[in-house]
Amino acid sequence: MDHFYWFLIAGLVLVYLILQFDKQQRHKANTLKKQTNDVQPLLLMQSLGRKLNRLNEALTMAKTGGHIEDQLKKITADYNCGRIDMQTYNNRLNELLQKAEAK
């Protein structure tokens, strides 16, 4: 009978430690989730950089992209000021890139 109580107490202590560890990990995960909630998506940022490079290359080769260049400046200024979000900026860059590569 002595062994039964010893294992019972050891089991309860083990369950308590596991629950404490779980609580600690959930707290860390929630904190990390809150910290990374406002971080811009990395792959979308890389995609935007590539699109801007391709647009600049297309504009320097075409030399007739005055209207497209003005639109690019306006869209970039709107994004930098926070008037449009990243997804809208990405969509507008896609449209400009298609126009620039079609010429």
Coordinates of C-alpha atoms in Angstrom, one line a residue:
M1 CA 0.0 0.0 0.0
D2 CA 2.9 2.3 0.6
H3 CA 3.9 2.1 -3.0
F4 CA 0.4 3.0 -4.2
Y5 CA 0.5 6.3 -2.3
W6 CA 4.0 7.1 -3.4
F7 CA 3.1 6.5 -7.1
L8 CA -0.1 8.5 -6.6
I9 CA 1.8 11.5 -5.2
A10 CA 4.5 11.2 -7.9
G11 CA 1.8 11.1 -10.6
L12 CA 0.0 14.1 -9.2
V13 CA 3.3 16.1 -9.1
L14 CA 4.1 15.0 -12.7
V15 CA 0.6 16.1 -13.9
Y16 CA 1.0 19.4 -12.1
L17 CA 4.4 20.0 -13.7
I18 CA 3.1 19.1 -17.2
L19 CA 0.2 21.5 -16.7
Q20 CA 2.5 24.3 -15.6
F21 CA 4.8 23.7 -18.6
D22 CA 1.8 23.8 -20.9
K23 CA 0.6 27.0 -19.4
Q24 CA 4.1 28.6 -19.8
Q25 CA 4.3 27.5 -23.5
R26 CA 0.8 28.8 -24.3
H27 CA 1.8 32.1 -22.8
K28 CA 5.0 32.3 -24.8
A29 CA 3.1 31.3 -28.0
N30 CA 0.5 34.0 -27.4
T31 CA 3.1 36.6 -26.8
L32 CA 5.0 35.7 -29.9
K33 CA 1.7 35.7 -31.9
K34 CA 0.9 39.2 -30.7
Q35 CA 4.4 40.4 -31.6
T36 CA 4.4 39.0 -35.1
N37 CA 0.8 40.0 -35.8
D38 CA 1.8 43.3 -37.4
V39 CA 4.8 42.1 -39.3
Q40 CA 4.5 42.4 -43.1
P41 CA 4.6 39.1 -44.9
L42 CA 8.2 38.4 -46.0
L43 CA 7.5 36.7 -49.2
L44 CA 5.1 39.5 -50.4
M45 CA 7.8 42.0 -49.6
Q46 CA 10.3 40.1 -51.7
S47 CA 7.8 39.8 -54.5
L48 CA 7.3 43.6 -54.4
G49 CA 11.0 44.2 -54.6
R50 CA 11.3 42.0 -57.6
K51 CA 8.4 43.7 -59.3
L52 CA 9.8 47.1 -58.7
N53 CA 13.2 46.0 -60.2
R54 CA 11.4 44.6 -63.3
L55 CA 9.4 47.8 -63.7
N56 CA 12.4 50.0 -63.4
E57 CA 14.3 47.8 -66.0
A58 CA 11.3 47.9 -68.3
L59 CA 11.0 51.7 -67.9
T60 CA 14.7 52.3 -68.6
M61 CA 14.6 50.1 -71.7
A62 CA 11.3 51.6 -73.1
K63 CA 12.2 55.3 -72.4
T64 CA 8.6 56.1 -73.4
G65 CA 7.0 55.1 -70.1
G66 CA 6.3 58.6 -68.9
H67 CA 2.7 57.8 -68.0
I68 CA 3.6 54.5 -66.4
E69 CA 6.5 56.1 -64.5
D70 CA 4.1 58.8 -63.1
Q71 CA 1.7 56.1 -62.0
L72 CA 4.5 54.2 -60.4
K73 CA 5.6 57.3 -58.4
K74 CA 2.1 57.9 -57.3
I75 CA 1.4 54.3 -56.2
T76 CA 4.7 54.2 -54.4
A77 CA 4.1 57.5 -52.6
D78 CA 0.6 56.3 -51.6
Y79 CA 2.0 53.0 -50.2
N80 CA 4.8 54.8 -48.3
C81 CA 2.3 57.2 -46.8
G82 CA 0.0 54.4 -45.8
R83 CA -2.9 55.3 -48.0
I84 CA -3.0 51.8 -49.6
D85 CA -2.2 48.5 -48.0
M86 CA 0.4 46.0 -49.2
Q87 CA -2.0 43.8 -51.2
T88 CA -3.4 46.7 -53.1
Y89 CA 0.1 48.0 -53.8
N90 CA 1.0 44.5 -55.1
N91 CA -2.0 44.4 -57.4
R92 CA -1.3 47.8 -58.8
L93 CA 2.3 46.9 -59.4
N94 CA 1.1 43.9 -61.3
E95 CA -1.1 46.0 -63.5
L96 CA 1.8 48.5 -64.2
L97 CA 4.2 45.7 -64.9
Q98 CA 1.8 44.1 -67.5
K99 CA 1.4 47.5 -69.1
A100 CA 5.1 48.2 -69.2
E101 CA 6.0 44.8 -70.6
A102 CA 3.3 45.0 -73.2
K103 CA 4.9 48.1 -74.8

